[in-house]
Amino acid sequence: MQKVFTILIAVCCIQIANAQNDTIPKTAFTKMYLPVWIEATEHCLEVAKAMPEEKYGYKPTVVSKTFAEQMVHIAAANKLITRRYVLGMKVEPNTPDASKFTKAEILAMMQESFDFTTQIIQTIEQQQLDETCKMYHSGNVVSRAFALFFTQDHMANHRAKSNLYLRMNGVEPPEYTW
């Protein structure tokens, strides 16, 4: 019980710190997009919190990711996609071994990843959003602004898979709020 209380205090402190550091985005697009991004990340965190820690190692098939791997993949890929496509940085995938982390550590990893992209959304300039980038898997050329949609879509894809993991373990997924 004390561990749960400690985690709740830590989450509250993070949210208070984030609220105090809120920045108004610099472009019309990012002003429109930021609330959508925040809603999507909050829902994703709700899904991660819903799975009991003892089920974080669950995977429905031999070739599937575990629930923990889905969550760590979301966090790592979010930063990778934001850096590679939104910021134009040369970065390579580097997903940590999910089995080495507790649920609380994975939640913190996810929050830190979402905060990273939130900061980019708040500070990126229109000139950079208008630049183009070539998507690695498809070869499509898109604007860096459009790449923010890909970041969210990737998260939603893995979050949706994780909802099924919850159901397969008798856990009701958080209600979709859009």
Short mmCIF file of C-alpha atoms in Angstrom, two decimals:
data_model
loop_
_atom_site.label_atom_id
_atom_site.label_comp_id
_atom_site.label_asym_id
_atom_site.label_seq_id
_atom_site.Cartn_x
_atom_site.Cartn_y
_atom_site.Cartn_z
CA MET A 1 0.00 0.00 0.00
CA GLN A 2 2.84 2.39 0.83
CA LYS A 3 4.40 1.68 -2.59
CA VAL A 4 1.13 2.66 -4.30
CA PHE A 5 0.94 5.82 -2.18
CA THR A 6 4.55 6.71 -3.08
CA ILE A 7 3.82 6.23 -6.79
CA LEU A 8 0.70 8.41 -6.54
CA ILE A 9 2.69 11.17 -4.82
CA ALA A 10 5.37 10.98 -7.55
CA VAL A 11 2.76 11.17 -10.32
CA CYS A 12 1.10 14.18 -8.64
CA CYS A 13 4.46 15.95 -8.33
CA ILE A 14 5.19 15.33 -12.02
CA GLN A 15 1.77 16.68 -13.02
CA ILE A 16 2.18 19.77 -10.86
CA ALA A 17 5.63 20.40 -12.34
CA ASN A 18 4.24 19.94 -15.85
CA ALA A 19 1.35 22.31 -15.17
CA GLN A 20 3.77 24.96 -13.92
CA ASN A 21 5.92 24.58 -17.06
CA ASP A 22 3.11 24.70 -19.61
CA THR A 23 4.12 26.62 -22.68
CA ILE A 24 1.76 27.96 -25.31
CA PRO A 25 2.68 26.36 -28.65
CA LYS A 26 4.15 28.69 -31.26
CA THR A 27 2.09 27.73 -34.32
CA ALA A 28 -1.57 27.42 -35.24
CA PHE A 29 -1.03 23.73 -36.01
CA THR A 30 0.65 22.92 -32.68
CA LYS A 31 -1.98 24.92 -30.75
CA MET A 32 -4.62 22.72 -32.39
CA TYR A 33 -2.62 19.50 -32.05
CA LEU A 34 -1.40 19.77 -28.44
CA PRO A 35 -4.76 18.97 -26.74
CA VAL A 36 -5.20 15.98 -29.07
CA TRP A 37 -1.71 14.72 -28.19
CA ILE A 38 -2.27 15.19 -24.46
CA GLU A 39 -5.59 13.32 -24.56
CA ALA A 40 -3.99 10.44 -26.49
CA THR A 41 -1.06 10.16 -24.08
CA GLU A 42 -3.30 10.27 -21.01
CA HIS A 43 -5.44 7.48 -22.46
CA CYS A 44 -2.34 5.43 -23.25
CA LEU A 45 -1.10 5.82 -19.68
CA GLU A 46 -4.52 4.73 -18.39
CA VAL A 47 -4.20 1.53 -20.42
CA ALA A 48 -0.71 0.91 -19.00
CA LYS A 49 -1.95 1.52 -15.45
CA ALA A 50 -4.95 -0.80 -15.87
CA MET A 51 -2.88 -3.97 -16.32
CA PRO A 52 -1.89 -5.53 -12.99
CA GLU A 53 1.88 -5.66 -12.58
CA GLU A 54 1.88 -9.45 -12.36
CA LYS A 55 0.38 -9.54 -15.89
CA TYR A 56 2.99 -7.24 -17.48
CA GLY A 57 4.78 -10.38 -18.76
CA TYR A 58 1.63 -11.64 -20.52
CA LYS A 59 1.67 -12.17 -24.28
CA PRO A 60 -1.17 -13.77 -26.25
CA THR A 61 1.00 -15.71 -28.72
CA VAL A 62 4.60 -16.84 -29.01
CA VAL A 63 5.38 -14.16 -31.62
CA SER A 64 3.61 -11.33 -29.78
CA LYS A 65 5.23 -8.73 -27.56
CA THR A 66 4.51 -8.97 -23.83
CA PHE A 67 2.33 -6.24 -22.38
CA ALA A 68 5.46 -4.69 -20.87
CA GLU A 69 7.20 -4.85 -24.26
CA GLN A 70 4.25 -3.05 -25.86
CA MET A 71 4.50 -0.25 -23.28
CA VAL A 72 8.29 0.08 -23.50
CA HIS A 73 8.05 -0.01 -27.31
CA ILE A 74 5.53 2.84 -27.20
CA ALA A 75 7.88 4.93 -25.04
CA ALA A 76 11.04 4.19 -27.03
CA ALA A 77 9.42 4.52 -30.46
CA ASN A 78 7.71 7.76 -29.47
CA LYS A 79 11.06 9.41 -28.80
CA LEU A 80 12.64 7.79 -31.86
CA ILE A 81 9.86 8.92 -34.22
CA THR A 82 9.82 12.43 -32.75
CA ARG A 83 13.58 12.76 -33.04
CA ARG A 84 13.87 11.16 -36.48
CA TYR A 85 10.90 12.63 -38.31
CA VAL A 86 9.79 15.73 -36.41
CA LEU A 87 13.27 17.01 -35.48
CA GLY A 88 15.18 15.48 -38.40
CA MET A 89 17.83 13.85 -36.23
CA LYS A 90 19.78 10.75 -37.25
CA VAL A 91 18.85 8.17 -34.61
CA GLU A 92 18.71 4.40 -34.49
CA PRO A 93 16.13 2.25 -32.67
CA ASN A 94 17.16 1.39 -29.13
CA THR A 95 14.31 -0.24 -27.24
CA PRO A 96 15.28 -1.28 -23.71
CA ASP A 97 14.61 -4.82 -22.44
CA ALA A 98 11.14 -4.49 -20.89
CA SER A 99 11.66 -7.50 -18.60
CA LYS A 100 14.20 -5.49 -16.59
CA PHE A 101 11.69 -2.85 -15.49
CA THR A 102 8.87 -2.70 -12.94
CA LYS A 103 5.45 -1.39 -13.86
CA ALA A 104 6.24 1.89 -12.08
CA GLU A 105 9.48 2.27 -14.03
CA ILE A 106 7.70 1.59 -17.32
CA LEU A 107 5.01 4.16 -16.48
CA ALA A 108 7.74 6.70 -15.70
CA MET A 109 9.49 5.85 -18.98
CA MET A 110 6.26 6.39 -20.88
CA GLN A 111 5.54 9.68 -19.10
CA GLU A 112 9.05 10.95 -19.80
CA SER A 113 8.69 10.02 -23.46
CA PHE A 114 5.32 11.75 -23.77
CA ASP A 115 6.68 14.83 -21.97
CA PHE A 116 9.58 14.92 -24.45
CA THR A 117 7.22 15.07 -27.43
CA THR A 118 4.94 17.54 -25.64
CA GLN A 119 7.91 19.88 -25.20
CA ILE A 120 8.70 19.60 -28.92
CA ILE A 121 5.06 20.38 -29.80
CA GLN A 122 5.19 23.44 -27.53
CA THR A 123 8.46 24.82 -28.88
CA ILE A 124 8.78 23.82 -32.54
CA GLU A 125 8.66 26.64 -35.09
CA GLN A 126 6.53 26.72 -38.25
CA GLN A 127 9.59 26.69 -40.50
CA GLN A 128 10.65 23.30 -39.14
CA LEU A 129 7.09 21.93 -39.31
CA ASP A 130 7.01 22.84 -43.01
CA GLU A 131 10.20 20.89 -43.78
CA THR A 132 9.77 17.43 -45.26
CA CYS A 133 11.12 14.05 -44.28
CA LYS A 134 11.09 10.61 -45.86
CA MET A 135 9.35 7.93 -43.81
CA TYR A 136 11.61 4.93 -43.21
CA HIS A 137 9.13 2.08 -43.82
CA SER A 138 6.91 3.52 -46.56
CA GLY A 139 9.26 5.89 -48.33
CA ASN A 140 6.51 8.53 -48.28
CA VAL A 141 7.66 12.14 -48.10
CA VAL A 142 5.66 14.12 -45.55
CA SER A 143 5.94 17.37 -43.62
CA ARG A 144 7.39 17.28 -40.13
CA ALA A 145 3.99 18.48 -38.92
CA PHE A 146 2.42 15.39 -40.52
CA ALA A 147 5.05 13.25 -38.77
CA LEU A 148 3.44 14.25 -35.45
CA PHE A 149 0.32 12.41 -36.62
CA PHE A 150 2.47 9.35 -37.32
CA THR A 151 3.88 9.57 -33.79
CA GLN A 152 0.37 9.50 -32.36
CA ASP A 153 -0.85 6.83 -34.79
CA HIS A 154 2.01 4.52 -33.83
CA MET A 155 1.16 4.94 -30.15
CA ALA A 156 -2.54 4.30 -30.83
CA ASN A 157 -1.72 1.12 -32.77
CA HIS A 158 0.19 -0.41 -29.87
CA ARG A 159 -2.24 0.94 -27.28
CA ALA A 160 -5.12 -0.73 -29.13
CA LYS A 161 -3.27 -4.06 -29.16
CA SER A 162 -2.70 -3.63 -25.44
CA ASN A 163 -6.43 -3.13 -24.86
CA LEU A 164 -6.90 -6.67 -26.17
CA TYR A 165 -4.25 -7.93 -23.72
CA LEU A 166 -6.29 -6.35 -20.92
CA ARG A 167 -9.51 -8.03 -22.08
CA MET A 168 -7.75 -11.40 -22.44
CA ASN A 169 -6.82 -11.09 -18.76
CA GLY A 170 -10.29 -10.12 -17.56
CA VAL A 171 -9.41 -6.43 -17.18
CA GLU A 172 -11.84 -3.87 -18.57
CA PRO A 173 -9.89 -1.34 -20.66
CA PRO A 174 -10.27 2.34 -19.77
CA GLU A 175 -13.15 3.96 -21.62
CA TYR A 176 -12.18 5.64 -24.86
CA THR A 177 -12.92 9.33 -24.35
CA TRP A 178 -13.03 10.90 -27.79
#
